[in-house]
């Protein structure tokens, strides 16, 4: 039986990874998180030992220390990772993504344990394209993101949007530094907008604040409010289905020789979409899933980022991953297209939250 540690096992990615690893039957998880709603079905599983704690430097050494010596991998997912918080709570964001977390690297380095860290595609920041006189993205070298070559371009310090990306970047650099000095094995994953069931929360139902775009648009559809396009909705994202992403993580865990001491982009470059097109597609799918044609006319409106997030927001213009490393080293490629990703994900949201408003999937009606 392999033993792994997962920090942040109760979150969106953590709960899907926990599902997958426990289903394999040959993995024991020591999991830490402050919440467990998304993994509650596993609490009685003898292969899952859940610790309900916020992990900081003290917890790292006191609680994780005894487990680290004999575990296969330490998987670090715990983070504050919603853009609204980067702007509203930059101190909390930096604490969570670096200060409360870096002692984990010290400890893994001391034991030479495999540190498996989820960073973010946001470490690339903005593309070079957005800084040249035309931003028409003609030259792939100016916008495609390659793990070991592409510069990391953050905006000005006064724009708190970059609090998360810079903390994540420093964390990556601290991993590299330790690995160079102690030989600690590591894997760094840069997720590209992974979407799926259980992502974030619906404000007023099971959380408060502003979630990421998927849950923002779902909230608007459920509540009969307009979908809001921040600064016109022209930003591009590539959307990756969570099951494809978990396939990538599983392949890494199964093939340490291929995965160790590497950074991997994990994204679906075929699923690129502007936020405006995403809004139109989601209202079309809402009509298809619920059988309510009124969704086809669901209002969509523009809003400034100052009004939506507050001062200090700046957007990543575009994120196109080069995924050749994941393909060649792991044999991984995203399989699920954008429409299917949204259909599965939105069906889940309507099942979980739609009943009070009579918005359940047609097949459940
Ligand atoms: P999430 O917010 O759903 O999950 C994070 C979990 O960590 C939460 O359950 C939270 O309670 C927990 N947590 C935070 N700080 C903690 C601490 N100090 N101690 C214990 N628990 C703590 O986020 P997610 O989408 O599952 O993201 C997981 C990781 O992947 C994060 O590191 C995030 O930066 C990275 N990531 C995800 C995406 C994506 O598309 N989902 C994109 C880029 C990066
Ligand atoms: N966005 C939007 N409307 C919303 C929420 C977000 O237009 O209700 C935009 C946001 O400005 C960004 C994109 O959607 O351009 C993706 O935002 P998300 O919160 O998912 O995080 P990011 O991809 O920036 O990390």
PDB file of N, CA and C in Angstrom, residues 122-198:
ATOM      1  N   UNK A 122      -0.884  30.847 -13.931  1.00  0.00           N
ATOM      2  CA  UNK A 122      -0.824  32.289 -13.719  1.00  0.00           C
ATOM      3  C   UNK A 122       0.605  32.767 -13.446  1.00  0.00           C
ATOM      4  N   UNK A 123       1.540  31.844 -13.146  1.00  0.00           N
ATOM      5  CA  UNK A 123       2.929  32.288 -12.955  1.00  0.00           C
ATOM      6  C   UNK A 123       3.493  32.892 -14.244  1.00  0.00           C
ATOM      7  N   UNK A 124       2.885  32.538 -15.396  1.00  0.00           N
ATOM      8  CA  UNK A 124       3.351  33.164 -16.650  1.00  0.00           C
ATOM      9  C   UNK A 124       2.902  34.628 -16.715  1.00  0.00           C
ATOM     10  N   UNK A 125       1.871  34.967 -15.950  1.00  0.00           N
ATOM     11  CA  UNK A 125       1.375  36.340 -15.934  1.00  0.00           C
ATOM     12  C   UNK A 125       0.710  36.695 -17.253  1.00  0.00           C
ATOM     13  N   UNK A 126       1.122  37.816 -17.821  1.00  0.00           N
ATOM     14  CA  UNK A 126       0.583  38.239 -19.110  1.00  0.00           C
ATOM     15  C   UNK A 126       1.479  37.701 -20.218  1.00  0.00           C
ATOM     16  N   UNK A 127       0.980  37.724 -21.464  1.00  0.00           N
ATOM     17  CA  UNK A 127       1.818  37.256 -22.574  1.00  0.00           C
ATOM     18  C   UNK A 127       2.671  38.405 -23.104  1.00  0.00           C
ATOM     19  N   UNK A 128       3.775  38.047 -23.770  1.00  0.00           N
ATOM     20  CA  UNK A 128       4.587  39.070 -24.441  1.00  0.00           C
ATOM     21  C   UNK A 128       3.744  39.799 -25.478  1.00  0.00           C
ATOM     22  N   UNK A 129       2.833  39.076 -26.135  1.00  0.00           N
ATOM     23  CA  UNK A 129       1.955  39.688 -27.150  1.00  0.00           C
ATOM     24  C   UNK A 129       1.258  40.929 -26.628  1.00  0.00           C
ATOM     25  N   UNK A 130       0.848  40.878 -25.366  1.00  0.00           N
ATOM     26  CA  UNK A 130       0.062  41.996 -24.847  1.00  0.00           C
ATOM     27  C   UNK A 130       0.926  43.219 -24.591  1.00  0.00           C
ATOM     28  N   UNK A 131       2.245  43.077 -24.706  1.00  0.00           N
ATOM     29  CA  UNK A 131       3.141  44.230 -24.496  1.00  0.00           C
ATOM     30  C   UNK A 131       3.756  44.757 -25.790  1.00  0.00           C
ATOM     31  N   UNK A 132       3.497  44.081 -26.922  1.00  0.00           N
ATOM     32  CA  UNK A 132       4.029  44.605 -28.187  1.00  0.00           C
ATOM     33  C   UNK A 132       2.966  45.507 -28.805  1.00  0.00           C
ATOM     34  N   UNK A 133       3.370  46.395 -29.755  1.00  0.00           N
ATOM     35  CA  UNK A 133       2.419  47.400 -30.238  1.00  0.00           C
ATOM     36  C   UNK A 133       1.090  46.832 -30.727  1.00  0.00           C
ATOM     37  N   UNK A 134       1.099  45.671 -31.398  1.00  0.00           N
ATOM     38  CA  UNK A 134      -0.196  45.064 -31.749  1.00  0.00           C
ATOM     39  C   UNK A 134      -0.352  43.811 -30.893  1.00  0.00           C
ATOM     40  N   UNK A 135      -1.566  43.546 -30.481  1.00  0.00           N
ATOM     41  CA  UNK A 135      -1.763  42.344 -29.661  1.00  0.00           C
ATOM     42  C   UNK A 135      -2.605  41.345 -30.451  1.00  0.00           C
ATOM     43  N   UNK A 136      -2.216  41.169 -31.740  1.00  0.00           N
ATOM     44  CA  UNK A 136      -3.046  40.293 -32.569  1.00  0.00           C
ATOM     45  C   UNK A 136      -2.574  38.829 -32.540  1.00  0.00           C
ATOM     46  N   UNK A 137      -1.597  38.527 -31.700  1.00  0.00           N
ATOM     47  CA  UNK A 137      -1.195  37.141 -31.468  1.00  0.00           C
ATOM     48  C   UNK A 137      -0.842  36.388 -32.745  1.00  0.00           C
ATOM     49  N   UNK A 138      -0.093  37.052 -33.631  1.00  0.00           N
ATOM     50  CA  UNK A 138       0.315  36.355 -34.857  1.00  0.00           C
ATOM     51  C   UNK A 138       1.488  35.418 -34.604  1.00  0.00           C
ATOM     52  N   UNK A 139       2.323  35.770 -33.637  1.00  0.00           N
ATOM     53  CA  UNK A 139       3.560  35.028 -33.437  1.00  0.00           C
ATOM     54  C   UNK A 139       3.422  34.114 -32.216  1.00  0.00           C
ATOM     55  N   UNK A 140       3.393  32.810 -32.480  1.00  0.00           N
ATOM     56  CA  UNK A 140       3.198  31.829 -31.398  1.00  0.00           C
ATOM     57  C   UNK A 140       4.211  32.008 -30.264  1.00  0.00           C
ATOM     58  N   UNK A 141       5.446  32.403 -30.632  1.00  0.00           N
ATOM     59  CA  UNK A 141       6.485  32.579 -29.603  1.00  0.00           C
ATOM     60  C   UNK A 141       6.114  33.672 -28.602  1.00  0.00           C
ATOM     61  N   UNK A 142       5.203  34.564 -28.990  1.00  0.00           N
ATOM     62  CA  UNK A 142       4.850  35.674 -28.104  1.00  0.00           C
ATOM     63  C   UNK A 142       3.666  35.351 -27.181  1.00  0.00           C
ATOM     64  N   UNK A 143       3.042  34.209 -27.385  1.00  0.00           N
ATOM     65  CA  UNK A 143       1.925  33.918 -26.465  1.00  0.00           C
ATOM     66  C   UNK A 143       1.831  32.476 -25.978  1.00  0.00           C
ATOM     67  N   UNK A 144       2.463  31.531 -26.679  1.00  0.00           N
ATOM     68  CA  UNK A 144       2.393  30.149 -26.192  1.00  0.00           C
ATOM     69  C   UNK A 144       3.305  30.009 -24.978  1.00  0.00           C
ATOM     70  N   UNK A 145       2.851  29.220 -23.985  1.00  0.00           N
ATOM     71  CA  UNK A 145       3.611  29.148 -22.724  1.00  0.00           C
ATOM     72  C   UNK A 145       4.324  27.809 -22.584  1.00  0.00           C
ATOM     73  N   UNK A 146       5.661  27.877 -22.570  1.00  0.00           N
ATOM     74  CA  UNK A 146       6.501  26.671 -22.481  1.00  0.00           C
ATOM     75  C   UNK A 146       7.189  26.652 -21.122  1.00  0.00           C
ATOM     76  N   UNK A 147       7.093  25.511 -20.459  1.00  0.00           N
ATOM     77  CA  UNK A 147       7.491  25.408 -19.047  1.00  0.00           C
ATOM     78  C   UNK A 147       8.887  25.944 -18.760  1.00  0.00           C
ATOM     79  N   UNK A 148       9.850  25.581 -19.613  1.00  0.00           N
ATOM     80  CA  UNK A 148      11.241  25.863 -19.258  1.00  0.00           C
ATOM     81  C   UNK A 148      11.846  27.013 -20.050  1.00  0.00           C
ATOM     82  N   UNK A 149      10.994  27.749 -20.791  1.00  0.00           N
ATOM     83  CA  UNK A 149      11.532  28.827 -21.630  1.00  0.00           C
ATOM     84  C   UNK A 149      10.823  30.158 -21.452  1.00  0.00           C
ATOM     85  N   UNK A 150       9.524  30.118 -21.287  1.00  0.00           N
ATOM     86  CA  UNK A 150       8.734  31.352 -21.366  1.00  0.00           C
ATOM     87  C   UNK A 150       8.981  32.258 -20.160  1.00  0.00           C
ATOM     88  N   UNK A 151       9.226  33.556 -20.390  1.00  0.00           N
ATOM     89  CA  UNK A 151       9.396  34.471 -19.265  1.00  0.00           C
ATOM     90  C   UNK A 151       8.103  34.629 -18.460  1.00  0.00           C
ATOM     91  N   UNK A 152       8.285  34.959 -17.188  1.00  0.00           N
ATOM     92  CA  UNK A 152       7.126  35.122 -16.297  1.00  0.00           C
ATOM     93  C   UNK A 152       6.918  36.620 -16.113  1.00  0.00           C
ATOM     94  N   UNK A 153       5.789  37.129 -16.600  1.00  0.00           N
ATOM     95  CA  UNK A 153       5.614  38.585 -16.710  1.00  0.00           C
ATOM     96  C   UNK A 153       4.478  39.082 -15.816  1.00  0.00           C
ATOM     97  N   UNK A 154       4.873  39.608 -14.656  1.00  0.00           N
ATOM     98  CA  UNK A 154       3.861  40.120 -13.720  1.00  0.00           C
ATOM     99  C   UNK A 154       3.648  41.617 -13.960  1.00  0.00           C
ATOM    100  N   UNK A 155       2.453  42.091 -13.666  1.00  0.00           N
ATOM    101  CA  UNK A 155       2.188  43.522 -13.742  1.00  0.00           C
ATOM    102  C   UNK A 155       2.759  44.249 -12.531  1.00  0.00           C
ATOM    103  N   UNK A 156       2.498  45.559 -12.439  1.00  0.00           N
ATOM    104  CA  UNK A 156       3.065  46.363 -11.366  1.00  0.00           C
ATOM    105  C   UNK A 156       2.668  45.884  -9.963  1.00  0.00           C
ATOM    106  N   UNK A 157       3.549  46.180  -8.992  1.00  0.00           N
ATOM    107  CA  UNK A 157       3.326  45.729  -7.612  1.00  0.00           C
ATOM    108  C   UNK A 157       2.014  46.266  -7.051  1.00  0.00           C
ATOM    109  N   UNK A 158       1.628  47.482  -7.478  1.00  0.00           N
ATOM    110  CA  UNK A 158       0.414  48.052  -6.886  1.00  0.00           C
ATOM    111  C   UNK A 158      -0.848  47.276  -7.308  1.00  0.00           C
ATOM    112  N   UNK A 159      -0.746  46.481  -8.363  1.00  0.00           N
ATOM    113  CA  UNK A 159      -1.904  45.678  -8.762  1.00  0.00           C
ATOM    114  C   UNK A 159      -1.880  44.340  -8.018  1.00  0.00           C
ATOM    115  N   UNK A 160      -2.719  44.276  -6.979  1.00  0.00           N
ATOM    116  CA  UNK A 160      -2.709  43.099  -6.103  1.00  0.00           C
ATOM    117  C   UNK A 160      -3.064  41.809  -6.821  1.00  0.00           C
ATOM    118  N   UNK A 161      -3.608  41.924  -8.019  1.00  0.00           N
ATOM    119  CA  UNK A 161      -3.908  40.718  -8.791  1.00  0.00           C
ATOM    120  C   UNK A 161      -2.719  39.754  -8.806  1.00  0.00           C
ATOM    121  N   UNK A 162      -1.512  40.326  -8.793  1.00  0.00           N
ATOM    122  CA  UNK A 162      -0.330  39.479  -8.964  1.00  0.00           C
ATOM    123  C   UNK A 162       0.184  38.923  -7.636  1.00  0.00           C
ATOM    124  N   UNK A 163      -0.538  39.172  -6.529  1.00  0.00           N
ATOM    125  CA  UNK A 163      -0.078  38.654  -5.228  1.00  0.00           C
ATOM    126  C   UNK A 163       0.008  37.121  -5.265  1.00  0.00           C
ATOM    127  N   UNK A 164      -0.963  36.503  -5.876  1.00  0.00           N
ATOM    128  CA  UNK A 164      -1.018  35.031  -5.953  1.00  0.00           C
ATOM    129  C   UNK A 164       0.105  34.513  -6.858  1.00  0.00           C
ATOM    130  N   UNK A 165       0.189  35.083  -8.049  1.00  0.00           N
ATOM    131  CA  UNK A 165       1.157  34.573  -9.032  1.00  0.00           C
ATOM    132  C   UNK A 165       2.590  34.728  -8.530  1.00  0.00           C
ATOM    133  N   UNK A 166       2.875  35.853  -7.864  1.00  0.00           N
ATOM    134  CA  UNK A 166       4.254  36.052  -7.395  1.00  0.00           C
ATOM    135  C   UNK A 166       4.564  35.120  -6.211  1.00  0.00           C
ATOM    136  N   UNK A 167       3.585  34.901  -5.336  1.00  0.00           N
ATOM    137  CA  UNK A 167       3.805  33.961  -4.228  1.00  0.00           C
ATOM    138  C   UNK A 167       4.024  32.544  -4.769  1.00  0.00           C
ATOM    139  N   UNK A 168       3.225  32.168  -5.756  1.00  0.00           N
ATOM    140  CA  UNK A 168       3.386  30.840  -6.370  1.00  0.00           C
ATOM    141  C   UNK A 168       4.737  30.745  -7.080  1.00  0.00           C
ATOM    142  N   UNK A 169       5.144  31.841  -7.708  1.00  0.00           N
ATOM    143  CA  UNK A 169       6.426  31.825  -8.422  1.00  0.00           C
ATOM    144  C   UNK A 169       7.581  31.658  -7.434  1.00  0.00           C
ATOM    145  N   UNK A 170       7.516  32.383  -6.316  1.00  0.00           N
ATOM    146  CA  UNK A 170       8.590  32.269  -5.315  1.00  0.00           C
ATOM    147  C   UNK A 170       8.619  30.852  -4.736  1.00  0.00           C
ATOM    148  N   UNK A 171       7.435  30.285  -4.548  1.00  0.00           N
ATOM    149  CA  UNK A 171       7.356  28.909  -4.039  1.00  0.00           C
ATOM    150  C   UNK A 171       8.065  27.953  -5.008  1.00  0.00           C
ATOM    151  N   UNK A 172       7.794  28.126  -6.303  1.00  0.00           N
ATOM    152  CA  UNK A 172       8.480  27.292  -7.309  1.00  0.00           C
ATOM    153  C   UNK A 172       9.995  27.481  -7.215  1.00  0.00           C
ATOM    154  N   UNK A 173      10.426  28.723  -7.072  1.00  0.00           N
ATOM    155  CA  UNK A 173      11.876  28.999  -7.046  1.00  0.00           C
ATOM    156  C   UNK A 173      12.506  28.410  -5.779  1.00  0.00           C
ATOM    157  N   UNK A 174      11.764  28.426  -4.670  1.00  0.00           N
ATOM    158  CA  UNK A 174      12.276  27.854  -3.419  1.00  0.00           C
ATOM    159  C   UNK A 174      12.382  26.320  -3.546  1.00  0.00           C
ATOM    160  N   UNK A 175      11.451  25.725  -4.276  1.00  0.00           N
ATOM    161  CA  UNK A 175      11.538  24.274  -4.535  1.00  0.00           C
ATOM    162  C   UNK A 175      12.804  23.984  -5.353  1.00  0.00           C
ATOM    163  N   UNK A 176      12.994  24.739  -6.412  1.00  0.00           N
ATOM    164  CA  UNK A 176      14.182  24.528  -7.254  1.00  0.00           C
ATOM    165  C   UNK A 176      15.462  24.708  -6.444  1.00  0.00           C
ATOM    166  N   UNK A 177      15.468  25.730  -5.592  1.00  0.00           N
ATOM    167  CA  UNK A 177      16.668  26.019  -4.802  1.00  0.00           C
ATOM    168  C   UNK A 177      16.983  24.851  -3.871  1.00  0.00           C
ATOM    169  N   UNK A 178      15.957  24.364  -3.157  1.00  0.00           N
ATOM    170  CA  UNK A 178      16.176  23.246  -2.241  1.00  0.00           C
ATOM    171  C   UNK A 178      16.604  22.001  -2.997  1.00  0.00           C
ATOM    172  N   UNK A 179      15.941  21.749  -4.119  1.00  0.00           N
ATOM    173  CA  UNK A 179      16.264  20.545  -4.871  1.00  0.00           C
ATOM    174  C   UNK A 179      17.730  20.579  -5.325  1.00  0.00           C
ATOM    175  N   UNK A 180      18.183  21.764  -5.740  1.00  0.00           N
ATOM    176  CA  UNK A 180      19.570  21.883  -6.195  1.00  0.00           C
ATOM    177  C   UNK A 180      20.539  21.606  -5.048  1.00  0.00           C
ATOM    178  N   UNK A 181      20.163  22.030  -3.848  1.00  0.00           N
ATOM    179  CA  UNK A 181      21.105  21.899  -2.728  1.00  0.00           C
ATOM    180  C   UNK A 181      21.003  20.559  -1.993  1.00  0.00           C
ATOM    181  N   UNK A 182      19.780  19.972  -1.933  1.00  0.00           N
ATOM    182  CA  UNK A 182      19.638  18.729  -1.138  1.00  0.00           C
ATOM    183  C   UNK A 182      19.354  17.502  -1.987  1.00  0.00           C
ATOM    184  N   UNK A 183      18.965  17.718  -3.249  1.00  0.00           N
ATOM    185  CA  UNK A 183      18.584  16.570  -4.075  1.00  0.00           C
ATOM    186  C   UNK A 183      17.135  16.162  -3.871  1.00  0.00           C
ATOM    187  N   UNK A 184      16.333  17.005  -3.181  1.00  0.00           N
ATOM    188  CA  UNK A 184      14.903  16.691  -2.980  1.00  0.00           C
ATOM    189  C   UNK A 184      14.205  16.544  -4.344  1.00  0.00           C
ATOM    190  N   UNK A 185      13.524  15.403  -4.570  1.00  0.00           N
ATOM    191  CA  UNK A 185      12.779  15.292  -5.831  1.00  0.00           C
ATOM    192  C   UNK A 185      11.496  16.127  -5.788  1.00  0.00           C
ATOM    193  N   UNK A 186      11.110  16.671  -6.916  1.00  0.00           N
ATOM    194  CA  UNK A 186       9.880  17.484  -6.957  1.00  0.00           C
ATOM    195  C   UNK A 186       9.186  17.316  -8.302  1.00  0.00           C
ATOM    196  N   UNK A 187       7.905  17.663  -8.293  1.00  0.00           N
ATOM    197  CA  UNK A 187       7.152  17.832  -9.538  1.00  0.00           C
ATOM    198  C   UNK A 187       6.308  19.078  -9.354  1.00  0.00           C
ATOM    199  N   UNK A 188       6.321  19.941 -10.351  1.00  0.00           N
ATOM    200  CA  UNK A 188       5.485  21.154 -10.292  1.00  0.00           C
ATOM    201  C   UNK A 188       4.475  21.077 -11.440  1.00  0.00           C
ATOM    202  N   UNK A 189       3.192  21.246 -11.077  1.00  0.00           N
ATOM    203  CA  UNK A 189       2.123  21.217 -12.080  1.00  0.00           C
ATOM    204  C   UNK A 189       1.561  22.622 -12.226  1.00  0.00           C
ATOM    205  N   UNK A 190       1.375  23.061 -13.458  1.00  0.00           N
ATOM    206  CA  UNK A 190       0.727  24.358 -13.691  1.00  0.00           C
ATOM    207  C   UNK A 190      -0.639  24.108 -14.341  1.00  0.00           C
ATOM    208  N   UNK A 191      -1.701  24.142 -13.531  1.00  0.00           N
ATOM    209  CA  UNK A 191      -3.045  23.888 -14.072  1.00  0.00           C
ATOM    210  C   UNK A 191      -3.547  25.064 -14.916  1.00  0.00           C
ATOM    211  N   UNK A 192      -4.260  24.729 -15.989  1.00  0.00           N
ATOM    212  CA  UNK A 192      -4.908  25.738 -16.847  1.00  0.00           C
ATOM    213  C   UNK A 192      -6.419  25.618 -16.692  1.00  0.00           C
ATOM    214  N   UNK A 193      -6.998  26.452 -15.891  1.00  0.00           N
ATOM    215  CA  UNK A 193      -8.463  26.531 -15.710  1.00  0.00           C
ATOM    216  C   UNK A 193      -9.138  25.167 -15.767  1.00  0.00           C
ATOM    217  N   UNK A 194      -8.869  24.356 -14.764  1.00  0.00           N
ATOM    218  CA  UNK A 194      -9.545  23.064 -14.643  1.00  0.00           C
ATOM    219  C   UNK A 194     -10.979  23.326 -14.195  1.00  0.00           C
ATOM    220  N   UNK A 195     -11.932  22.750 -14.921  1.00  0.00           N
ATOM    221  CA  UNK A 195     -13.362  22.906 -14.615  1.00  0.00           C
ATOM    222  C   UNK A 195     -13.951  21.536 -14.309  1.00  0.00           C
ATOM    223  N   UNK A 196     -14.944  21.495 -13.429  1.00  0.00           N
ATOM    224  CA  UNK A 196     -15.638  20.237 -13.189  1.00  0.00           C
ATOM    225  C   UNK A 196     -16.583  20.372 -12.026  1.00  0.00           C
ATOM    226  N   UNK A 197     -17.349  19.304 -11.753  1.00  0.00           N
ATOM    227  CA  UNK A 197     -18.232  19.293 -10.592  1.00  0.00           C
ATOM    228  C   UNK A 197     -17.459  19.635  -9.327  1.00  0.00           C
ATOM    229  N   UNK A 198     -18.126  20.294  -8.401  1.00  0.00           N
ATOM    230  CA  UNK A 198     -17.570  20.638  -7.080  1.00  0.00           C
ATOM    231  C   UNK A 198     -16.557  21.774  -7.113  1.00  0.00           C
TER     232      UNK A 198
END
